XYZ file of C-alpha atoms in Angstrom:
509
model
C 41.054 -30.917 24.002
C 43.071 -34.006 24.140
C 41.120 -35.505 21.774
C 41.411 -33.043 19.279
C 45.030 -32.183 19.781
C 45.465 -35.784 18.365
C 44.033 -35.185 15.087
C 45.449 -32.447 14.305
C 48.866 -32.564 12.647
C 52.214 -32.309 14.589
C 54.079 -28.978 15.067
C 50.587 -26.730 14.485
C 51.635 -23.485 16.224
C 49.793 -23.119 19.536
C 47.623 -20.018 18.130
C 46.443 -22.329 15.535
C 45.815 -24.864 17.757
C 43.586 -22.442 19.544
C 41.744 -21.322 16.787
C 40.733 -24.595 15.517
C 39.382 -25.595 18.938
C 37.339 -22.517 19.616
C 36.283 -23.494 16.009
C 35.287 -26.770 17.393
C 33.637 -26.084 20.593
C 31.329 -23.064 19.529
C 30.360 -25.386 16.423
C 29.391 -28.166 19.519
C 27.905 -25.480 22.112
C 25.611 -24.169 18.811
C 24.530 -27.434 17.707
C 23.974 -28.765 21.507
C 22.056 -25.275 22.366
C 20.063 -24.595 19.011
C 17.011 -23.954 19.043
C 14.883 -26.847 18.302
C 11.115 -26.685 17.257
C 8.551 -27.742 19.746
C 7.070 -31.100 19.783
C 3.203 -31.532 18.214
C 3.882 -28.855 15.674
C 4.506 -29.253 11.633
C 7.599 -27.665 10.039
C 6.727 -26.348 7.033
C 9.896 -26.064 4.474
C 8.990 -25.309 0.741
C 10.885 -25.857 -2.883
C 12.959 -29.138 -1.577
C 14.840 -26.587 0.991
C 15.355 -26.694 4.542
C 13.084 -25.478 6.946
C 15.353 -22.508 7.910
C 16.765 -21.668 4.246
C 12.448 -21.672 2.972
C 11.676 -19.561 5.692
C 14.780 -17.156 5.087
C 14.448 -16.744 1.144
C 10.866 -17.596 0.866
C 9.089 -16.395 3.907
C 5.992 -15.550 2.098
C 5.624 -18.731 -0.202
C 5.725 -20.408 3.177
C 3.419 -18.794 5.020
C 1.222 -19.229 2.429
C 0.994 -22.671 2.095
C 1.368 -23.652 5.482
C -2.443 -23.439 6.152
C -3.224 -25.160 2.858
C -0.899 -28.190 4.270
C -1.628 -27.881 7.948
C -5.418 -27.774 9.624
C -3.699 -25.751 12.709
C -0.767 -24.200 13.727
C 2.659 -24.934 12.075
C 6.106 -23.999 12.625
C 8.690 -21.919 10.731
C 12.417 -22.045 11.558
C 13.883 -18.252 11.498
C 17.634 -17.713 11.974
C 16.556 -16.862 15.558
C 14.555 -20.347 16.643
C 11.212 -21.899 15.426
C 8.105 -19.496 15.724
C 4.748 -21.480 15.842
C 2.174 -19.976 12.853
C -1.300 -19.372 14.205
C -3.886 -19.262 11.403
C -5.505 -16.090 11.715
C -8.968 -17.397 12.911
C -6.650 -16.967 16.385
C -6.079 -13.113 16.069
C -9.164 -11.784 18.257
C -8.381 -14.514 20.565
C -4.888 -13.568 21.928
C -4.662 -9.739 20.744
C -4.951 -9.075 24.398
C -4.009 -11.951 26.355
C -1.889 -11.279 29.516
C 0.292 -14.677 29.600
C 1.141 -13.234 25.965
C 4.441 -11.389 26.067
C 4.632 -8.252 23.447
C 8.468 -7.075 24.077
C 10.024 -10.156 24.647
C 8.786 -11.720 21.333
C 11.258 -9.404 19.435
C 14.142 -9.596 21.698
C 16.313 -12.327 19.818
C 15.264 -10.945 16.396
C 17.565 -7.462 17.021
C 20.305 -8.297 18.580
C 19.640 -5.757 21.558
C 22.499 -6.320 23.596
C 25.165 -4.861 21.312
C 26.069 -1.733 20.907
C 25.062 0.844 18.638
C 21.094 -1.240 19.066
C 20.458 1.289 21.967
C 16.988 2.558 19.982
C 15.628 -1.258 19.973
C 16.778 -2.242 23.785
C 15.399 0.932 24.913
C 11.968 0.202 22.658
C 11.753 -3.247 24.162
C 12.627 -2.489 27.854
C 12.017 1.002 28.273
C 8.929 0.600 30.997
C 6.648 1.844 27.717
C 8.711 5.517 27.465
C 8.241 5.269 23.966
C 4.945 3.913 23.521
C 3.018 6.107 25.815
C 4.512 9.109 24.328
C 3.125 7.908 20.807
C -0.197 7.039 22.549
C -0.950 9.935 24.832
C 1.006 12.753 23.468
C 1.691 12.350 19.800
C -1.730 11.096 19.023
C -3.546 14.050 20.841
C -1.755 16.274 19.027
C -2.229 15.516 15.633
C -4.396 18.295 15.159
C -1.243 20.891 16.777
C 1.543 19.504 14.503
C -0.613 19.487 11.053
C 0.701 22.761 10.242
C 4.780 22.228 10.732
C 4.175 18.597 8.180
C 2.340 20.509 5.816
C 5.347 23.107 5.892
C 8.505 20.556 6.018
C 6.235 18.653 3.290
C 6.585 21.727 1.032
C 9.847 22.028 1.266
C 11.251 18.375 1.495
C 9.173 17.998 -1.631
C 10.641 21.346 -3.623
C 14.418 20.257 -2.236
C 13.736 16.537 -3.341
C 12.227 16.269 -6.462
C 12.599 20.208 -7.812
C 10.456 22.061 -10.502
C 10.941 20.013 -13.661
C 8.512 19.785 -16.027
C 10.285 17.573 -17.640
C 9.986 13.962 -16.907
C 13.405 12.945 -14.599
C 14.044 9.246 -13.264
C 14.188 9.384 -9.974
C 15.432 6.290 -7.115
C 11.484 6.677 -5.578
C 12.901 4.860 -2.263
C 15.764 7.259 -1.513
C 14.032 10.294 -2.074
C 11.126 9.369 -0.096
C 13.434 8.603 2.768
C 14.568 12.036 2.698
C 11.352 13.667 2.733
C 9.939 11.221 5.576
C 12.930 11.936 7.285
C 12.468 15.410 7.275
C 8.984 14.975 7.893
C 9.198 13.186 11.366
C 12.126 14.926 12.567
C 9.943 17.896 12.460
C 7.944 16.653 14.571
C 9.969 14.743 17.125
C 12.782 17.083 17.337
C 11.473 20.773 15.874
C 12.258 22.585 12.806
C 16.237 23.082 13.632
C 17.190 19.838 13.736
C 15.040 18.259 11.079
C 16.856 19.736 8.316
C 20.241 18.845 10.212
C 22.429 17.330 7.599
C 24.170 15.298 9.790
C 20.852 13.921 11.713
C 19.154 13.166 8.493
C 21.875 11.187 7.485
C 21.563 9.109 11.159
C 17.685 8.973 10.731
C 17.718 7.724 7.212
C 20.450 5.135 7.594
C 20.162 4.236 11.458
C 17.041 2.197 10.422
C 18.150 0.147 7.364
C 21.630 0.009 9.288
C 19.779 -1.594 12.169
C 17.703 -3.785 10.408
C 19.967 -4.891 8.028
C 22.823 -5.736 10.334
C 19.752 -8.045 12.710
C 19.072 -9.894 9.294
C 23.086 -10.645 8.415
C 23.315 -11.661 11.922
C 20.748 -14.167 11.963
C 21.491 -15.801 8.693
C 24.749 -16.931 10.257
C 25.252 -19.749 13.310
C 24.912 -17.998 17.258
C 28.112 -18.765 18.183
C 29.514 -16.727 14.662
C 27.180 -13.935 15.772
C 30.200 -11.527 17.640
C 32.158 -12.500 15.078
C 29.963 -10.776 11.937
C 29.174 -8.135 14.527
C 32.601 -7.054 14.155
C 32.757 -7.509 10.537
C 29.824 -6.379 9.175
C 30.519 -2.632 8.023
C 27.063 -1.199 9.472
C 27.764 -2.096 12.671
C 30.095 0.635 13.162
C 27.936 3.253 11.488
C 25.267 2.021 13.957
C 27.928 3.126 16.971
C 29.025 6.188 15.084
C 25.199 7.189 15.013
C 24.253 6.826 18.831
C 27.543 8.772 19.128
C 26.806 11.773 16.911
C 23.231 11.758 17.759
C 23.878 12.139 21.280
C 26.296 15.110 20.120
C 23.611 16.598 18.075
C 20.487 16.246 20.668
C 21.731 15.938 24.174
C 22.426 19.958 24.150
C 18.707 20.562 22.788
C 17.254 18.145 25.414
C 19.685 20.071 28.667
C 18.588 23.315 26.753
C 14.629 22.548 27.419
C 15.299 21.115 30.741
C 16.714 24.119 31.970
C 13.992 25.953 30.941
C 11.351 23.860 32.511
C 13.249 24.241 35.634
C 13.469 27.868 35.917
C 9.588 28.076 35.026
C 8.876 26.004 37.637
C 11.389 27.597 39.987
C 9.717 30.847 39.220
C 6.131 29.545 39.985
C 5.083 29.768 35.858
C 3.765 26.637 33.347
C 6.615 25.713 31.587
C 6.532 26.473 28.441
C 4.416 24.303 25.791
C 6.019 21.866 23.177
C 4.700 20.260 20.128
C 7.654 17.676 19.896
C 8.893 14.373 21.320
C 11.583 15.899 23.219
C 9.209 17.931 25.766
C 6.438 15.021 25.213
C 9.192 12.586 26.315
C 9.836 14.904 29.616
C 6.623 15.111 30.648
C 6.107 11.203 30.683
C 9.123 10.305 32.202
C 8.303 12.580 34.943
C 11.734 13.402 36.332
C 13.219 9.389 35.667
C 15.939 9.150 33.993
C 15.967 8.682 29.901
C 18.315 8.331 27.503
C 16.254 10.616 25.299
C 18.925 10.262 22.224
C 17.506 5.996 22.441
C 14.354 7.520 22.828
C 14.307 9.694 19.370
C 16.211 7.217 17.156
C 14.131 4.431 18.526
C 10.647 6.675 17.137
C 13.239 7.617 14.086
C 12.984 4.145 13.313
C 9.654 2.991 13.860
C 8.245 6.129 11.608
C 10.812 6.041 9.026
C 10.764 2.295 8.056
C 6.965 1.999 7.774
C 6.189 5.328 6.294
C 8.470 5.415 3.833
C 7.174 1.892 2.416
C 3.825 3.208 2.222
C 4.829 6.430 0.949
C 6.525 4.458 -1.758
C 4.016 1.440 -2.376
C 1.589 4.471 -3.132
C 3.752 6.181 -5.236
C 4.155 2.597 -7.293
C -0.077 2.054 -6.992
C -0.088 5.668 -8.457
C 1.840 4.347 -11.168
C 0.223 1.110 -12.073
C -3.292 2.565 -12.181
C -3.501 6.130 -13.352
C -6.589 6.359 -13.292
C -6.674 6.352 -9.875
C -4.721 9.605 -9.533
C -6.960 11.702 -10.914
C -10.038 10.289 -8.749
C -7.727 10.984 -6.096
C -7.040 15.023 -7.337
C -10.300 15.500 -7.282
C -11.298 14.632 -3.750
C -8.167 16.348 -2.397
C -9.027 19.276 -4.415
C -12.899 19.312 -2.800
C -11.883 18.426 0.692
C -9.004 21.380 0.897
C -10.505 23.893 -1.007
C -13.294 23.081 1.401
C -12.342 22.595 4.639
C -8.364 23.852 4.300
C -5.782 21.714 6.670
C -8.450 21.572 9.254
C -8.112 18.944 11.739
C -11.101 16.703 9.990
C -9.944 17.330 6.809
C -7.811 14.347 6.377
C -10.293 12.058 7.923
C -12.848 13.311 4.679
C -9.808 12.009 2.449
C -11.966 8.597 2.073
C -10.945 7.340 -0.948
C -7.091 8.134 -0.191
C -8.033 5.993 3.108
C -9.164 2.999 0.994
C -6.508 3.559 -1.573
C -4.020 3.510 0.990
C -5.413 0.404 2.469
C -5.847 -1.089 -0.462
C -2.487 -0.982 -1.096
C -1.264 -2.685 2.253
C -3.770 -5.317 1.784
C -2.809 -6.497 -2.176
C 0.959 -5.970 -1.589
C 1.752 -6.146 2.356
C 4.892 -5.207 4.059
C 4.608 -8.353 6.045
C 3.165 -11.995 5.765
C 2.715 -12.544 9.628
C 1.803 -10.209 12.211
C 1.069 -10.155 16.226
C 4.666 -11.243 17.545
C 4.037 -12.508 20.971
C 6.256 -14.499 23.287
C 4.380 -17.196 25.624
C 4.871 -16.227 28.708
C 3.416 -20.056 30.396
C 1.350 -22.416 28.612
C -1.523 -21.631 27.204
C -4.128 -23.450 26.034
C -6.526 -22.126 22.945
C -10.568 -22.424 22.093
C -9.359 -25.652 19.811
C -7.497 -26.971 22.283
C -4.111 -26.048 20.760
C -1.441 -25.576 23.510
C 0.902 -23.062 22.953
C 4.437 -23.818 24.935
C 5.918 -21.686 27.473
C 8.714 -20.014 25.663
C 7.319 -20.218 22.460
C 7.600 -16.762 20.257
C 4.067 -17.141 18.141
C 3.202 -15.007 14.772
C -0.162 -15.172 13.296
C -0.671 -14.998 9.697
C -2.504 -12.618 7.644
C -5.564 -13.023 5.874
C -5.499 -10.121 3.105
C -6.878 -12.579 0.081
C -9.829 -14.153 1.648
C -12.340 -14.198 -0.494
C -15.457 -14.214 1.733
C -14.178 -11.335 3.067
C -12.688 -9.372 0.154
C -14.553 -10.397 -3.502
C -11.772 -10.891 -6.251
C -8.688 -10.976 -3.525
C -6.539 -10.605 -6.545
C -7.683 -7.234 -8.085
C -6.560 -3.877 -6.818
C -9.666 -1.764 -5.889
C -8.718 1.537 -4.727
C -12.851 1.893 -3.401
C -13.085 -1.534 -2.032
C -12.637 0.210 1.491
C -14.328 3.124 0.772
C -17.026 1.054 -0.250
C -17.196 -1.277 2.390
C -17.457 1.465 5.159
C -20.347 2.702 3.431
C -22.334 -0.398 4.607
C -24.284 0.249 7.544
C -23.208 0.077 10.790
C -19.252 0.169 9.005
C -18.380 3.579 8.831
C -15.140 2.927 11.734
C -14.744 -0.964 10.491
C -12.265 -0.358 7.641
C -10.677 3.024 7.973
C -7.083 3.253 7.546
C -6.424 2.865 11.043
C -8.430 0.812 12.142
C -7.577 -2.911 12.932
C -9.232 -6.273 12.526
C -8.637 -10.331 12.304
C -9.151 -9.429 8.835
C -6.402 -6.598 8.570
C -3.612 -6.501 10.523
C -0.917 -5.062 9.245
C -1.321 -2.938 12.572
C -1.250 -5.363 14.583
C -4.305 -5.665 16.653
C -5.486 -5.417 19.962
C -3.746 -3.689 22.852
C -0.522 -3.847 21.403
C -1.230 -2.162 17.306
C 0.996 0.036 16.150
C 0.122 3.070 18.442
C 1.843 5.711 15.987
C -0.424 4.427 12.834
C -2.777 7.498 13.258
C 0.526 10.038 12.799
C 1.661 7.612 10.102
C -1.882 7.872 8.148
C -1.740 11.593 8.689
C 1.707 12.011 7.637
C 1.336 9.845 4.229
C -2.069 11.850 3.420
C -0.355 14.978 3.705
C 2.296 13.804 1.736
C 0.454 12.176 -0.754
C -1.897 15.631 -1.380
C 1.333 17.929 -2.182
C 2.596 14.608 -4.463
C -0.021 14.177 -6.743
C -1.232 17.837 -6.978
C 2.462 19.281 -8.050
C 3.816 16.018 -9.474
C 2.698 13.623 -12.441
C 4.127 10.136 -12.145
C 4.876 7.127 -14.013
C 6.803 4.261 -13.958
C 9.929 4.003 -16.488
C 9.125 3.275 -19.664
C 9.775 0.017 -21.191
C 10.450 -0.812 -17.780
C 6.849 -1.476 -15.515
C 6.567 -1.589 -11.689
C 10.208 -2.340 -10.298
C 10.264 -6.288 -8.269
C 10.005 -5.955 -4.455
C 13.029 -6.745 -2.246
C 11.818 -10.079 -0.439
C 13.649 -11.366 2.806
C 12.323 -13.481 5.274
C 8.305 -12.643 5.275
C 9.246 -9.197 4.695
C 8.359 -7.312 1.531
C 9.903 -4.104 0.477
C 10.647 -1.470 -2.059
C 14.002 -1.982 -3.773
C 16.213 0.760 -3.164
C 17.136 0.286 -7.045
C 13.327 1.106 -7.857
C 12.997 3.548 -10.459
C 10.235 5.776 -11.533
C 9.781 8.691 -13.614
C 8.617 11.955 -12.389
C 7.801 16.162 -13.647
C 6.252 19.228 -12.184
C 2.620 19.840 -13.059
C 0.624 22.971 -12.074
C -1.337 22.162 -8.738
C -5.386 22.968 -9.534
C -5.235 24.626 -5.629
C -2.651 26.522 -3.610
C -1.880 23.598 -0.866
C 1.091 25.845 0.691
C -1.300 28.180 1.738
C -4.627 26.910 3.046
């Protein structure tokens, strides 16, 4: 302090004074504690920019040519720390390795210890609350809750987008976000609250909220961090949301705990539930939950990814018209056929590869498997990955050995593949492999991709059988919002959209 109170000019008020050496001392504290990468591992930086600026603006680029430069493992430099690249040769090895840390890889990415991120501590350190409800109740129910999404789809989808038949520009990504937000509300919290105005606002704007404060966070220096908390507008809205959202679903969860006691008081079954609220009661078992972290933390995990897909489709649908009537026609055999019936959406095999297809030529993300090291570990090649080291491994979606002309869209290159013998399970949708992992892979894949799949079928049936689309014209498929390795629909993406008359009756099968 004495040495700074000499370089700075006489007569300085004392709060000024202060200021300029809290300035000073967070700058020191963040430069001695950064994060610095780990010794034996490149840095890959791209387009003359530093390793932290390629990875923040061009994520993807550097990803990319990172295993083109490198014969192993590299390093990128987030706004969080370095995170060491594993080519994806590595992906069967660690998908289940036990020294490999799932939770605590995304722990400095979200900023979990402020408030208003409730949803992602609780997701991260919740003793698995929410994953084992996706995994033993959500998923073994698909079959129960088919019924209440075909019925919110019909009429998100009249509410949304209307009976035109006229074409109308639509913004694809905010309408989709209200009918996937309707969509998994029904199912987590039950017809009432799904079409809540005031919790559809929370579910659609809690996840971009939360993600996009966690990405103006990190783009600024640790020590700033509590500072931009405090500035950046969402942050509040992310505290006003836990706030009204415990309001809204706190009385609905005392309501069903009350009557699950008096059942059980009075010697009966209490009575059965086909939502996350009673799923979440029966796997907590009597512990206590905050069940309102519990709902927006699913909120977010469904909303964020479905709504891409939903939307990438939507854009696919676009590009290649001739792919939506090929895709008419099967839903058109298949329901006629078979109705909503629990297999029916597994015959939707070309809407599987489509789908897939789609996540493979223009993926959400360039990296995958987030893992923390948990001690060292030392790989097949010899590689030894650091204790403390957060890891990604990088996907593989344009190999050609694996896929023949990476570069085209093929809407039956799945379809086709599982049609090999002995494939049949190898390249469904769902299913997850070194080769695609958008998932994830291994114990720790997405556990709620099978109600996502489900979801965007169902939605994708009552879209293209009562809707023709197309993109703008003049105007062709709207650019992607890029951050990081991330790749999104703009929220600015237009397309054009009427009312056609459905060949079958899909509101009443």
């Amino acid at each position: 302090m004495e040495a700074l109170h000499r370089v700075l000019p006489e007569g300085l008020p004392v709060s000024i004074q202060v200021v300029v050496a809290t300035l000073v001392l967070g700058i020191l504290y963040s430069i001695i504690t950064a994060d610095r990468p780990f010794a034996g591992f490149p840095v890959i930086s791209v387009n003359g920019l530093s390793p932290k600026k390629s990875w923040l603006w061009h994520g993807r680029e550097a990803l990319a040519e990172g295993p083109q430069r490198f014969s192993g493992p590299f390093q990128v430099m987030t706004g969080t720390g370095p995170k060491i690249v594993l080519p994806n040769k590595f992906a069967d090895e660690i998908r289940n390795h036990p020294l490999l840390n799932f939770n605590k890889a995304f722990a400095k990415d979200f900023m979990v210890n402020y408030p208003g991120f409730e949803a992602l501590r609780l997701g991260l350190h919740g003793e698995n609350l929410i994953q084992e409800t996706v995994r033993i109740k959500l998923t073994q129910s698909l079959g129960l809750i088919t019924e209440d999404l075909v019925d919110e789809t019909t009429a998100s989808l009249h509410d949304v987008f209307g009976d035109s038949e006229e074409w109308t520009t639509r913004y694809i990504r905010n309408d989709m976000l209200e009918v996937v937000a309707r969509l998994s509300s029904r199912v987590f919290l039950g017809r009432e609250l799904c079409r809540n105005r005031r919790w559809l606002d929370i579910a659609k704007s809690y996840t971009v909220d939360s993600f996009l404060t966690s990405r103006l966070m990190r783009a600024v220096p640790s020590f700033l961090r509590p500072l931009a908390y405090l500035l950046i507008p969402q942050s509040k809205s992310l505290r006003n949301a836990v706030r009204d959202a415990r309001k809204l679903i706190n009385p609905e969860v005392q309501r069903r705990k009350a009557a699950v006691d008096a059942a059980l008081a009075a010697g009966e079954k209490p009575p059965k539930v086909a939502d996350t609220i009673g799923w979440m009661y029966e796997i907590a078992k009597g512990a206590d939950v905050d069940y309102v972290a519990g709902q927006l933390s699913l909120t977010m995990a469904a909303i964020h990814t479905t709504t891409e897909t939903s939307c990438m489709a939507l854009l696919d649908i676009c590009e290649h018209p001739d792919v939506a009537q090929q895709l008419r026609e099967e839903i058109i055999q298949v329901i006629s056929e078979h109705g909503w019936a629990k297999t029916s959406l597994y015959k939707l095999k070309l809407m599987d590869s489509f789908l897939k297809e789609g996540q493979r030529v223009r993926p959400m993300g360039g990296s995958t498997m987030h893992r923390y090291v948990d001690q060292d570990i030392t790989l097949s090649d010899g590689t030894v990955l650091p204790k403390g080291a957060r890891i990604i491994v990088a996907t593989n979606f344009m190999d050609p050995k694996i896929y023949p002309e990476p570069e085209k869209f093929d809407a039956a290159r799945f379809l086709k593949m599982r049609q090999q013998p002995g494939q049949e399970n190898s390249w469904q949708l769902v299913t997850t492999n070194p080769a695609h992992t958008l998932f994830g892979h291994g114990q720790h894949a997405c556990p709620g991709r099978f109600f996502a799949a489900n979801e965007v079928k169902i939605v994708l049936c009552h879209l293209l059988l009562k809707y023709d689309w197309r993109f703008v014209p003049e105007e062709g498929r709207p650019a992607p919002r890029v951050f990081e390795a991330a790749n999104g629909v703009d929220q600015n993406s237009k397309i054009q959209v009427r009312r056609r008359k459905p060949e079958i009756d899909l509101d009443n099968y």
